[in-house]
Amino acid sequence: MKVTAFVGSARKKHTYYAVERFMHTLQSLGNIEYEIVSLSDCRLNICKGCKQCLDRGEERCSLKDDRDLLIEKMNHSDGVVFASPNYSFNVSGFMKIFLDRLGYIFHRPRYFGKTFTGIVVEGIYGGKKIMEYFDFIGKGLGFNVVNSCCLNSLEPMTEKDQKKFNSIIDRQSKKFYRELVKKSYPVPGFFDLMVFRMARTSIGLTLDESWRDYTYYRENGWFKSGYYYPAPLNPVKKLTGIFFDLLFTRIYGKKASGKQVKPA
Ligand SMILES: Cc1cc2nc3c(=O)[nH]c(=O)nc-3n(C[C@H](O)[C@H](O)[C@H](O)COP(=O)(O)O)c2cc1C
């Protein structure tokens, strides 16, 4: 199995070390091939906000850099890790630039059955929100998410600090491995079901063949399916799904029939 990590620190210190240790632990558990990508070594330009990737297709992006190479690495991985230091209570700039360039995948998720986790490294405070952010990001891309972890690297680090750091990352790696080998397609919860039905109803009613989200949903059969992938929905979930379809048809039907204004 292949696992790829994307690291958002420009120096190879605590975050990089955590990811290396994570991968070595994974390798001690099974047959794992891994790659660690330092985003600071990649050519990634800042999104200009033209929205061509979102609206008309990712190939329309005017920025010619390593974006597609990095996405190819994700496509060919069974597991993916995003690791970032806490900078000013958020992910690092390198990580944020990368996430913005993946923006269109949140509209058109694809990594179902694959495993994701986030690793946050911080000095003092703020990592909890970043962990939640990574979990949300992973889910949005379609992954099965192993809740992210946060490690403390406040310097000078004592032996005890380092031991704790190592023990958290080892535990995270073991949890990740258990999910990775399952390759599961979990039954969606009510919230997941709602998000799927809302997205497909709004896209179906307000967009047409000239929009990439529309063609992506059509090509994947999502206008007719119960969920992104074949998942057994019990009678309550089936009924709830119908309720969401009706509710969002009402909401987005009104929007679809409204008079459109020209953008300012
Ligand atoms: C610009 C900058 C901002 C930082 N902001 C925070 C912060 O808001 N909260 C925190 O706990 N640590 C903060 N730190 C500390 C880093 O998260 C910590 O040093 C971490 O180990 C850096 O990762 P690295 O060792 O992989 O480079 C900041 C560090 C830098 C350089």
PDB file of C-alpha atoms and ligand atoms in Angstrom:
ATOM      1  CA  MET A   1       0.000   0.000   0.000  1.00  0.00           C
ATOM      2  CA  LYS A   2       1.155   3.492  -0.733  1.00  0.00           C
ATOM      3  CA  VAL A   3       0.944   6.407   1.701  1.00  0.00           C
ATOM      4  CA  THR A   4       1.873   9.967   0.756  1.00  0.00           C
ATOM      5  CA  ALA A   5       2.391  12.811   3.204  1.00  0.00           C
ATOM      6  CA  PHE A   6       2.367  16.505   2.316  1.00  0.00           C
ATOM      7  CA  VAL A   7       4.343  18.596   4.774  1.00  0.00           C
ATOM      8  CA  GLY A   8       3.750  22.310   5.200  1.00  0.00           C
ATOM      9  CA  SER A   9       6.924  23.308   7.061  1.00  0.00           C
ATOM     10  CA  ALA A  10       9.818  24.845   5.154  1.00  0.00           C
ATOM     11  CA  ARG A  11      12.342  23.349   7.566  1.00  0.00           C
ATOM     12  CA  LYS A  12      12.890  19.675   8.210  1.00  0.00           C
ATOM     13  CA  LYS A  13      12.412  19.807  11.953  1.00  0.00           C
ATOM     14  CA  HIS A  14       9.527  18.761  14.227  1.00  0.00           C
ATOM     15  CA  THR A  15       6.745  18.379  11.642  1.00  0.00           C
ATOM     16  CA  TYR A  16       8.983  16.523   9.211  1.00  0.00           C
ATOM     17  CA  TYR A  17      10.378  14.355  11.997  1.00  0.00           C
ATOM     18  CA  ALA A  18       6.820  13.503  13.132  1.00  0.00           C
ATOM     19  CA  VAL A  19       5.868  12.436   9.616  1.00  0.00           C
ATOM     20  CA  GLU A  20       9.027  10.331   9.202  1.00  0.00           C
ATOM     21  CA  ARG A  21       8.339   8.583  12.495  1.00  0.00           C
ATOM     22  CA  PHE A  22       4.699   8.081  11.492  1.00  0.00           C
ATOM     23  CA  MET A  23       5.821   6.380   8.271  1.00  0.00           C
ATOM     24  CA  HIS A  24       8.446   4.187   9.982  1.00  0.00           C
ATOM     25  CA  THR A  25       5.826   2.992  12.448  1.00  0.00           C
ATOM     26  CA  LEU A  26       3.484   2.232   9.543  1.00  0.00           C
ATOM     27  CA  GLN A  27       6.225   0.199   7.879  1.00  0.00           C
ATOM     28  CA  SER A  28       6.733  -1.792  11.074  1.00  0.00           C
ATOM     29  CA  LEU A  29       3.065  -2.786  10.878  1.00  0.00           C
ATOM     30  CA  GLY A  30       2.752  -3.877   7.258  1.00  0.00           C
ATOM     31  CA  ASN A  31       3.926  -3.651   3.697  1.00  0.00           C
ATOM     32  CA  ILE A  32       3.884   0.096   3.180  1.00  0.00           C
ATOM     33  CA  GLU A  33       5.604   2.201   0.580  1.00  0.00           C
ATOM     34  CA  TYR A  34       5.702   5.884   1.434  1.00  0.00           C
ATOM     35  CA  GLU A  35       6.639   9.289   0.095  1.00  0.00           C
ATOM     36  CA  ILE A  36       7.047  12.528   1.996  1.00  0.00           C
ATOM     37  CA  VAL A  37       6.517  15.665  -0.062  1.00  0.00           C
ATOM     38  CA  SER A  38       7.762  18.961   1.351  1.00  0.00           C
ATOM     39  CA  LEU A  39       5.458  21.586  -0.105  1.00  0.00           C
ATOM     40  CA  SER A  40       8.235  24.151   0.215  1.00  0.00           C
ATOM     41  CA  ASP A  41      10.216  22.173  -2.408  1.00  0.00           C
ATOM     42  CA  CYS A  42       7.316  22.322  -4.880  1.00  0.00           C
ATOM     43  CA  ARG A  43       6.306  24.933  -7.396  1.00  0.00           C
ATOM     44  CA  LEU A  44       2.872  25.967  -6.190  1.00  0.00           C
ATOM     45  CA  ASN A  45       1.476  29.362  -7.092  1.00  0.00           C
ATOM     46  CA  ILE A  46      -1.129  31.252  -5.108  1.00  0.00           C
ATOM     47  CA  CYS A  47      -4.690  30.837  -6.390  1.00  0.00           C
ATOM     48  CA  LYS A  48      -5.808  33.908  -8.322  1.00  0.00           C
ATOM     49  CA  GLY A  49      -9.507  33.315  -7.646  1.00  0.00           C
ATOM     50  CA  CYS A  50     -10.660  33.133 -11.282  1.00  0.00           C
ATOM     51  CA  LYS A  51     -12.861  30.133 -10.349  1.00  0.00           C
ATOM     52  CA  GLN A  52     -12.236  28.483 -13.715  1.00  0.00           C
ATOM     53  CA  CYS A  53     -11.348  25.205 -11.946  1.00  0.00           C
ATOM     54  CA  LEU A  54     -14.554  25.284  -9.948  1.00  0.00           C
ATOM     55  CA  ASP A  55     -16.849  26.356 -12.755  1.00  0.00           C
ATOM     56  CA  ARG A  56     -15.437  25.044 -16.038  1.00  0.00           C
ATOM     57  CA  GLY A  57     -12.798  22.479 -15.103  1.00  0.00           C
ATOM     58  CA  GLU A  58      -9.410  22.205 -13.407  1.00  0.00           C
ATOM     59  CA  GLU A  59      -7.573  22.057 -16.764  1.00  0.00           C
ATOM     60  CA  ARG A  60      -8.571  25.716 -17.288  1.00  0.00           C
ATOM     61  CA  CYS A  61      -6.317  26.876 -14.440  1.00  0.00           C
ATOM     62  CA  SER A  62      -3.873  29.451 -15.776  1.00  0.00           C
ATOM     63  CA  LEU A  63      -1.215  28.602 -13.179  1.00  0.00           C
ATOM     64  CA  LYS A  64       1.266  26.151 -14.621  1.00  0.00           C
ATOM     65  CA  ASP A  65       3.094  24.511 -11.743  1.00  0.00           C
ATOM     66  CA  ASP A  66       3.264  21.269  -9.709  1.00  0.00           C
ATOM     67  CA  ARG A  67      -0.417  21.138  -8.734  1.00  0.00           C
ATOM     68  CA  ASP A  68      -1.307  18.223 -11.002  1.00  0.00           C
ATOM     69  CA  LEU A  69       1.835  16.308 -10.058  1.00  0.00           C
ATOM     70  CA  LEU A  70       0.858  16.517  -6.382  1.00  0.00           C
ATOM     71  CA  ILE A  71      -2.729  15.521  -7.111  1.00  0.00           C
ATOM     72  CA  GLU A  72      -1.458  12.540  -9.138  1.00  0.00           C
ATOM     73  CA  LYS A  73       0.458  11.444  -6.043  1.00  0.00           C
ATOM     74  CA  MET A  74      -2.769  11.558  -4.033  1.00  0.00           C
ATOM     75  CA  ASN A  75      -4.630   9.668  -6.768  1.00  0.00           C
ATOM     76  CA  HIS A  76      -2.066   6.870  -6.637  1.00  0.00           C
ATOM     77  CA  SER A  77      -2.054   6.584  -2.836  1.00  0.00           C
ATOM     78  CA  ASP A  78      -4.139   4.414  -0.553  1.00  0.00           C
ATOM     79  CA  GLY A  79      -3.533   6.810   2.308  1.00  0.00           C
ATOM     80  CA  VAL A  80      -2.760  10.517   2.549  1.00  0.00           C
ATOM     81  CA  VAL A  81      -1.400  12.663   5.377  1.00  0.00           C
ATOM     82  CA  PHE A  82      -1.449  16.453   5.599  1.00  0.00           C
ATOM     83  CA  ALA A  83       1.019  17.748   8.179  1.00  0.00           C
ATOM     84  CA  SER A  84       1.466  21.352   9.194  1.00  0.00           C
ATOM     85  CA  PRO A  85       2.998  23.407  11.943  1.00  0.00           C
ATOM     86  CA  ASN A  86       0.655  25.756  13.727  1.00  0.00           C
ATOM     87  CA  TYR A  87       1.454  29.231  12.423  1.00  0.00           C
ATOM     88  CA  SER A  88      -0.539  32.028  14.012  1.00  0.00           C
ATOM     89  CA  PHE A  89      -3.303  29.608  15.038  1.00  0.00           C
ATOM     90  CA  ASN A  90      -3.716  28.134  11.583  1.00  0.00           C
ATOM     91  CA  VAL A  91      -1.988  25.921   9.012  1.00  0.00           C
ATOM     92  CA  SER A  92       1.227  27.250   7.474  1.00  0.00           C
ATOM     93  CA  GLY A  93       1.131  29.385   4.335  1.00  0.00           C
ATOM     94  CA  PHE A  94       2.581  26.549   2.243  1.00  0.00           C
ATOM     95  CA  MET A  95      -0.212  24.249   3.381  1.00  0.00           C
ATOM     96  CA  LYS A  96      -2.918  26.846   2.760  1.00  0.00           C
ATOM     97  CA  ILE A  97      -1.682  27.546  -0.768  1.00  0.00           C
ATOM     98  CA  PHE A  98      -1.819  23.793  -1.429  1.00  0.00           C
ATOM     99  CA  LEU A  99      -5.342  23.472   0.020  1.00  0.00           C
ATOM    100  CA  ASP A 100      -6.632  26.371  -2.072  1.00  0.00           C
ATOM    101  CA  ARG A 101      -5.301  24.701  -5.200  1.00  0.00           C
ATOM    102  CA  LEU A 102      -7.276  21.578  -4.258  1.00  0.00           C
ATOM    103  CA  GLY A 103     -10.397  23.723  -3.949  1.00  0.00           C
ATOM    104  CA  TYR A 104     -12.205  22.177  -6.909  1.00  0.00           C
ATOM    105  CA  ILE A 105     -11.944  18.695  -5.384  1.00  0.00           C
ATOM    106  CA  PHE A 106     -14.180  19.802  -2.502  1.00  0.00           C
ATOM    107  CA  HIS A 107     -16.824  20.412  -5.184  1.00  0.00           C
ATOM    108  CA  ARG A 108     -16.057  17.112  -6.874  1.00  0.00           C
ATOM    109  CA  PRO A 109     -14.897  14.682  -4.149  1.00  0.00           C
ATOM    110  CA  ARG A 110     -13.112  11.497  -5.204  1.00  0.00           C
ATOM    111  CA  TYR A 111     -10.999   9.779  -2.556  1.00  0.00           C
ATOM    112  CA  PHE A 112     -13.629   7.326  -1.345  1.00  0.00           C
ATOM    113  CA  GLY A 113     -12.317   4.178   0.342  1.00  0.00           C
ATOM    114  CA  LYS A 114      -8.938   5.841   0.993  1.00  0.00           C
ATOM    115  CA  THR A 115      -7.607   6.911   4.371  1.00  0.00           C
ATOM    116  CA  PHE A 116      -6.609  10.391   5.534  1.00  0.00           C
ATOM    117  CA  THR A 117      -5.248  12.001   8.642  1.00  0.00           C
ATOM    118  CA  GLY A 118      -3.753  15.319   9.675  1.00  0.00           C
ATOM    119  CA  ILE A 119      -0.731  15.994  11.870  1.00  0.00           C
ATOM    120  CA  VAL A 120      -0.375  19.355  13.596  1.00  0.00           C
ATOM    121  CA  VAL A 121       2.780  20.455  15.421  1.00  0.00           C
ATOM    122  CA  GLU A 122       2.715  23.474  17.692  1.00  0.00           C
ATOM    123  CA  GLY A 123       4.597  25.329  20.371  1.00  0.00           C
ATOM    124  CA  ILE A 124       1.823  26.302  22.733  1.00  0.00           C
ATOM    125  CA  TYR A 125      -1.773  26.737  21.657  1.00  0.00           C
ATOM    126  CA  GLY A 126      -4.351  26.668  18.854  1.00  0.00           C
ATOM    127  CA  GLY A 127      -3.802  23.199  17.383  1.00  0.00           C
ATOM    128  CA  LYS A 128      -7.238  21.817  18.259  1.00  0.00           C
ATOM    129  CA  LYS A 129      -8.975  24.022  15.684  1.00  0.00           C
ATOM    130  CA  ILE A 130      -6.385  23.053  13.061  1.00  0.00           C
ATOM    131  CA  MET A 131      -6.984  19.364  13.789  1.00  0.00           C
ATOM    132  CA  GLU A 132     -10.705  19.925  13.254  1.00  0.00           C
ATOM    133  CA  TYR A 133      -9.943  21.831  10.067  1.00  0.00           C
ATOM    134  CA  PHE A 134      -7.829  18.968   8.692  1.00  0.00           C
ATOM    135  CA  ASP A 135     -10.555  16.452   9.573  1.00  0.00           C
ATOM    136  CA  PHE A 136     -13.102  18.580   7.711  1.00  0.00           C
ATOM    137  CA  ILE A 137     -10.750  18.910   4.736  1.00  0.00           C
ATOM    138  CA  GLY A 138     -10.165  15.150   4.573  1.00  0.00           C
ATOM    139  CA  LYS A 139     -13.867  14.422   4.680  1.00  0.00           C
ATOM    140  CA  GLY A 140     -14.554  17.066   2.034  1.00  0.00           C
ATOM    141  CA  LEU A 141     -12.110  15.388  -0.335  1.00  0.00           C
ATOM    142  CA  GLY A 142     -13.974  12.091   0.161  1.00  0.00           C
ATOM    143  CA  PHE A 143     -11.506  10.267   2.426  1.00  0.00           C
ATOM    144  CA  ASN A 144     -12.162   8.070   5.434  1.00  0.00           C
ATOM    145  CA  VAL A 145     -10.748  10.296   8.141  1.00  0.00           C
ATOM    146  CA  VAL A 146      -8.728   9.178  11.137  1.00  0.00           C
ATOM    147  CA  ASN A 147      -9.106  12.142  13.511  1.00  0.00           C
ATOM    148  CA  SER A 148      -5.997  14.321  13.348  1.00  0.00           C
ATOM    149  CA  CYS A 149      -3.459  14.598  16.144  1.00  0.00           C
ATOM    150  CA  CYS A 150      -1.579  17.520  17.631  1.00  0.00           C
ATOM    151  CA  LEU A 151       1.989  17.384  18.934  1.00  0.00           C
ATOM    152  CA  ASN A 152       3.802  19.828  21.146  1.00  0.00           C
ATOM    153  CA  SER A 153       7.296  20.962  20.179  1.00  0.00           C
ATOM    154  CA  LEU A 154       7.910  23.849  22.580  1.00  0.00           C
ATOM    155  CA  GLU A 155      11.655  24.348  22.802  1.00  0.00           C
ATOM    156  CA  PRO A 156      13.802  23.461  24.640  1.00  0.00           C
ATOM    157  CA  MET A 157      12.272  19.982  24.571  1.00  0.00           C
ATOM    158  CA  THR A 158      13.029  17.665  27.463  1.00  0.00           C
ATOM    159  CA  GLU A 159      13.394  13.898  27.128  1.00  0.00           C
ATOM    160  CA  LYS A 160       9.943  13.573  28.647  1.00  0.00           C
ATOM    161  CA  ASP A 161       8.484  15.973  26.034  1.00  0.00           C
ATOM    162  CA  GLN A 162      10.101  14.003  23.220  1.00  0.00           C
ATOM    163  CA  LYS A 163       8.806  10.724  24.642  1.00  0.00           C
ATOM    164  CA  LYS A 164       5.266  12.100  24.730  1.00  0.00           C
ATOM    165  CA  PHE A 165       5.658  13.459  21.178  1.00  0.00           C
ATOM    166  CA  ASN A 166       6.808  10.044  19.956  1.00  0.00           C
ATOM    167  CA  SER A 167       4.089   8.166  21.762  1.00  0.00           C
ATOM    168  CA  ILE A 168       1.324  10.356  20.260  1.00  0.00           C
ATOM    169  CA  ILE A 169       2.674   9.960  16.731  1.00  0.00           C
ATOM    170  CA  ASP A 170       3.107   6.181  17.145  1.00  0.00           C
ATOM    171  CA  ARG A 171      -0.488   5.863  18.349  1.00  0.00           C
ATOM    172  CA  GLN A 172      -1.686   7.957  15.410  1.00  0.00           C
ATOM    173  CA  SER A 173       0.210   5.782  12.974  1.00  0.00           C
ATOM    174  CA  LYS A 174      -1.320   2.591  14.419  1.00  0.00           C
ATOM    175  CA  LYS A 175      -4.844   4.052  14.202  1.00  0.00           C
ATOM    176  CA  PHE A 176      -4.160   5.105  10.615  1.00  0.00           C
ATOM    177  CA  TYR A 177      -2.891   1.651   9.703  1.00  0.00           C
ATOM    178  CA  ARG A 178      -6.011  -0.055  11.067  1.00  0.00           C
ATOM    179  CA  GLU A 179      -8.224   2.176   8.890  1.00  0.00           C
ATOM    180  CA  LEU A 180      -5.924   1.913   5.867  1.00  0.00           C
ATOM    181  CA  VAL A 181      -6.100  -1.877   5.661  1.00  0.00           C
ATOM    182  CA  LYS A 182      -9.888  -1.848   6.050  1.00  0.00           C
ATOM    183  CA  LYS A 183     -10.311   0.165   2.810  1.00  0.00           C
ATOM    184  CA  SER A 184     -13.874   0.697   3.949  1.00  0.00           C
ATOM    185  CA  TYR A 185     -16.824   2.416   2.334  1.00  0.00           C
ATOM    186  CA  PRO A 186     -18.745   3.429   5.459  1.00  0.00           C
ATOM    187  CA  VAL A 187     -22.506   3.789   5.560  1.00  0.00           C
ATOM    188  CA  PRO A 188     -23.151   7.560   5.555  1.00  0.00           C
ATOM    189  CA  GLY A 189     -24.491   9.261   8.655  1.00  0.00           C
ATOM    190  CA  PHE A 190     -27.483  11.629   8.418  1.00  0.00           C
ATOM    191  CA  PHE A 191     -25.239  14.674   8.048  1.00  0.00           C
ATOM    192  CA  ASP A 192     -23.235  13.049   5.208  1.00  0.00           C
ATOM    193  CA  LEU A 193     -26.454  12.077   3.500  1.00  0.00           C
ATOM    194  CA  MET A 194     -27.791  15.613   3.818  1.00  0.00           C
ATOM    195  CA  VAL A 195     -24.611  17.143   2.366  1.00  0.00           C
ATOM    196  CA  PHE A 196     -24.711  14.763  -0.608  1.00  0.00           C
ATOM    197  CA  ARG A 197     -28.418  15.324  -1.353  1.00  0.00           C
ATOM    198  CA  MET A 198     -28.074  19.094  -0.940  1.00  0.00           C
ATOM    199  CA  ALA A 199     -25.077  19.288  -3.292  1.00  0.00           C
ATOM    200  CA  ARG A 200     -26.586  17.112  -5.995  1.00  0.00           C
ATOM    201  CA  THR A 201     -29.977  18.848  -5.844  1.00  0.00           C
ATOM    202  CA  SER A 202     -28.518  22.343  -6.001  1.00  0.00           C
ATOM    203  CA  ILE A 203     -26.146  21.371  -8.833  1.00  0.00           C
ATOM    204  CA  GLY A 204     -28.931  19.571 -10.747  1.00  0.00           C
ATOM    205  CA  LEU A 205     -31.325  22.487 -10.477  1.00  0.00           C
ATOM    206  CA  THR A 206     -29.113  25.541 -10.795  1.00  0.00           C
ATOM    207  CA  LEU A 207     -26.356  24.411 -13.216  1.00  0.00           C
ATOM    208  CA  ASP A 208     -26.248  22.815 -16.661  1.00  0.00           C
ATOM    209  CA  GLU A 209     -23.893  20.903 -19.005  1.00  0.00           C
ATOM    210  CA  SER A 210     -21.599  23.937 -19.302  1.00  0.00           C
ATOM    211  CA  TRP A 211     -20.586  23.564 -15.625  1.00  0.00           C
ATOM    212  CA  ARG A 212     -17.981  20.988 -14.609  1.00  0.00           C
ATOM    213  CA  ASP A 213     -19.696  20.162 -11.311  1.00  0.00           C
ATOM    214  CA  TYR A 214     -22.797  19.216 -13.296  1.00  0.00           C
ATOM    215  CA  THR A 215     -20.981  16.937 -15.757  1.00  0.00           C
ATOM    216  CA  TYR A 216     -18.955  15.377 -12.925  1.00  0.00           C
ATOM    217  CA  TYR A 217     -22.115  14.522 -10.984  1.00  0.00           C
ATOM    218  CA  ARG A 218     -23.793  13.195 -14.142  1.00  0.00           C
ATOM    219  CA  GLU A 219     -20.785  11.088 -15.167  1.00  0.00           C
ATOM    220  CA  ASN A 220     -20.609   9.566 -11.670  1.00  0.00           C
ATOM    221  CA  GLY A 221     -24.340   8.779 -11.736  1.00  0.00           C
ATOM    222  CA  TRP A 222     -24.825  10.948  -8.632  1.00  0.00           C
ATOM    223  CA  PHE A 223     -28.086  12.536  -9.812  1.00  0.00           C
ATOM    224  CA  LYS A 224     -29.695   9.102  -9.484  1.00  0.00           C
ATOM    225  CA  SER A 225     -27.702   7.347  -6.759  1.00  0.00           C
ATOM    226  CA  GLY A 226     -28.427   7.239  -3.016  1.00  0.00           C
ATOM    227  CA  TYR A 227     -24.933   8.383  -2.073  1.00  0.00           C
ATOM    228  CA  TYR A 228     -21.489   8.984  -3.601  1.00  0.00           C
ATOM    229  CA  TYR A 229     -20.835   5.233  -3.623  1.00  0.00           C
ATOM    230  CA  PRO A 230     -23.084   2.189  -3.247  1.00  0.00           C
ATOM    231  CA  ALA A 231     -23.873   2.153   0.467  1.00  0.00           C
ATOM    232  CA  PRO A 232     -26.683   0.195   2.087  1.00  0.00           C
ATOM    233  CA  LEU A 233     -29.250   2.726   3.351  1.00  0.00           C
ATOM    234  CA  ASN A 234     -31.739   1.381   5.867  1.00  0.00           C
ATOM    235  CA  PRO A 235     -35.447   2.341   5.463  1.00  0.00           C
ATOM    236  CA  VAL A 236     -35.094   5.330   7.832  1.00  0.00           C
ATOM    237  CA  LYS A 237     -32.111   6.679   5.886  1.00  0.00           C
ATOM    238  CA  LYS A 238     -33.899   6.057   2.579  1.00  0.00           C
ATOM    239  CA  LEU A 239     -36.906   8.046   3.796  1.00  0.00           C
ATOM    240  CA  THR A 240     -34.671  10.785   5.204  1.00  0.00           C
ATOM    241  CA  GLY A 241     -32.927  10.923   1.822  1.00  0.00           C
ATOM    242  CA  ILE A 242     -36.266  11.481   0.081  1.00  0.00           C
ATOM    243  CA  PHE A 243     -37.082  14.197   2.605  1.00  0.00           C
ATOM    244  CA  PHE A 244     -33.751  15.956   1.881  1.00  0.00           C
ATOM    245  CA  ASP A 245     -34.403  15.697  -1.877  1.00  0.00           C
ATOM    246  CA  LEU A 246     -37.799  17.362  -1.457  1.00  0.00           C
ATOM    247  CA  LEU A 247     -36.500  20.006   0.921  1.00  0.00           C
ATOM    248  CA  PHE A 248     -33.568  21.023  -1.283  1.00  0.00           C
ATOM    249  CA  THR A 249     -35.681  20.875  -4.433  1.00  0.00           C
ATOM    250  CA  ARG A 250     -37.923  23.460  -2.787  1.00  0.00           C
ATOM    251  CA  ILE A 251     -34.997  25.649  -1.722  1.00  0.00           C
ATOM    252  CA  TYR A 252     -32.925  25.435  -4.912  1.00  0.00           C
ATOM    253  CA  GLY A 253     -35.973  25.306  -7.210  1.00  0.00           C
ATOM    254  CA  LYS A 254     -36.799  28.840  -6.081  1.00  0.00           C
ATOM    255  CA  LYS A 255     -33.216  29.927  -6.741  1.00  0.00           C
ATOM    256  CA  ALA A 256     -33.255  28.249 -10.180  1.00  0.00           C
ATOM    257  CA  SER A 257     -36.439  30.046 -11.194  1.00  0.00           C
ATOM    258  CA  GLY A 258     -35.251  33.433  -9.882  1.00  0.00           C
ATOM    259  CA  LYS A 259     -34.100  36.150 -12.268  1.00  0.00           C
ATOM    260  CA  GLN A 260     -30.317  36.058 -12.576  1.00  0.00           C
ATOM    261  CA  VAL A 261     -28.291  39.237 -12.161  1.00  0.00           C
ATOM    262  CA  LYS A 262     -25.080  39.979 -14.011  1.00  0.00           C
ATOM    263  CA  PRO A 263     -22.041  39.752 -11.692  1.00  0.00           C
ATOM    264  CA  ALA A 264     -20.765  43.181 -10.571  1.00  0.00           C
TER     265      ALA A 264
HETATM  266  C1  LIG B   1       5.441  32.299  12.217  1.00  0.00           C
HETATM  267  C2  LIG B   1       5.179  31.297  13.303  1.00  0.00           C
HETATM  268  C3  LIG B   1       3.970  31.337  13.964  1.00  0.00           C
HETATM  269  C4  LIG B   1       3.706  30.437  14.977  1.00  0.00           C
HETATM  270  N1  LIG B   1       2.484  30.465  15.598  1.00  0.00           N
HETATM  271  C5  LIG B   1       2.210  29.570  16.558  1.00  0.00           C
HETATM  272  C6  LIG B   1       0.932  29.578  17.192  1.00  0.00           C
HETATM  273  O1  LIG B   1       0.041  30.356  16.863  1.00  0.00           O
HETATM  274  N2  LIG B   1       0.694  28.680  18.166  1.00  0.00           N
HETATM  275  C7  LIG B   1       1.633  27.779  18.558  1.00  0.00           C
HETATM  276  O2  LIG B   1       1.361  26.997  19.453  1.00  0.00           O
HETATM  277  N3  LIG B   1       2.847  27.733  17.967  1.00  0.00           N
HETATM  278  C8  LIG B   1       3.171  28.603  16.998  1.00  0.00           C
HETATM  279  N4  LIG B   1       4.400  28.574  16.371  1.00  0.00           N
HETATM  280  C9  LIG B   1       5.373  27.545  16.760  1.00  0.00           C
HETATM  281  C10 LIG B   1       5.423  26.394  15.757  1.00  0.00           C
HETATM  282  O3  LIG B   1       4.166  25.810  15.577  1.00  0.00           O
HETATM  283  C11 LIG B   1       6.407  25.315  16.213  1.00  0.00           C
HETATM  284  O4  LIG B   1       7.669  25.905  16.395  1.00  0.00           O
HETATM  285  C12 LIG B   1       6.512  24.147  15.269  1.00  0.00           C
HETATM  286  O5  LIG B   1       7.370  23.192  15.828  1.00  0.00           O
HETATM  287  C13 LIG B   1       7.087  24.528  13.939  1.00  0.00           C
HETATM  288  O6  LIG B   1       7.159  23.370  13.131  1.00  0.00           O
HETATM  289  P1  LIG B   1       8.552  22.862  12.504  1.00  0.00           P
HETATM  290  O7  LIG B   1       9.439  22.512  13.680  1.00  0.00           O
HETATM  291  O8  LIG B   1       8.203  21.680  11.705  1.00  0.00           O
HETATM  292  O9  LIG B   1       9.085  23.961  11.683  1.00  0.00           O
HETATM  293  C14 LIG B   1       4.685  29.467  15.362  1.00  0.00           C
HETATM  294  C15 LIG B   1       5.916  29.445  14.665  1.00  0.00           C
HETATM  295  C16 LIG B   1       6.160  30.337  13.659  1.00  0.00           C
HETATM  296  C17 LIG B   1       7.476  30.271  12.926  1.00  0.00           C
END
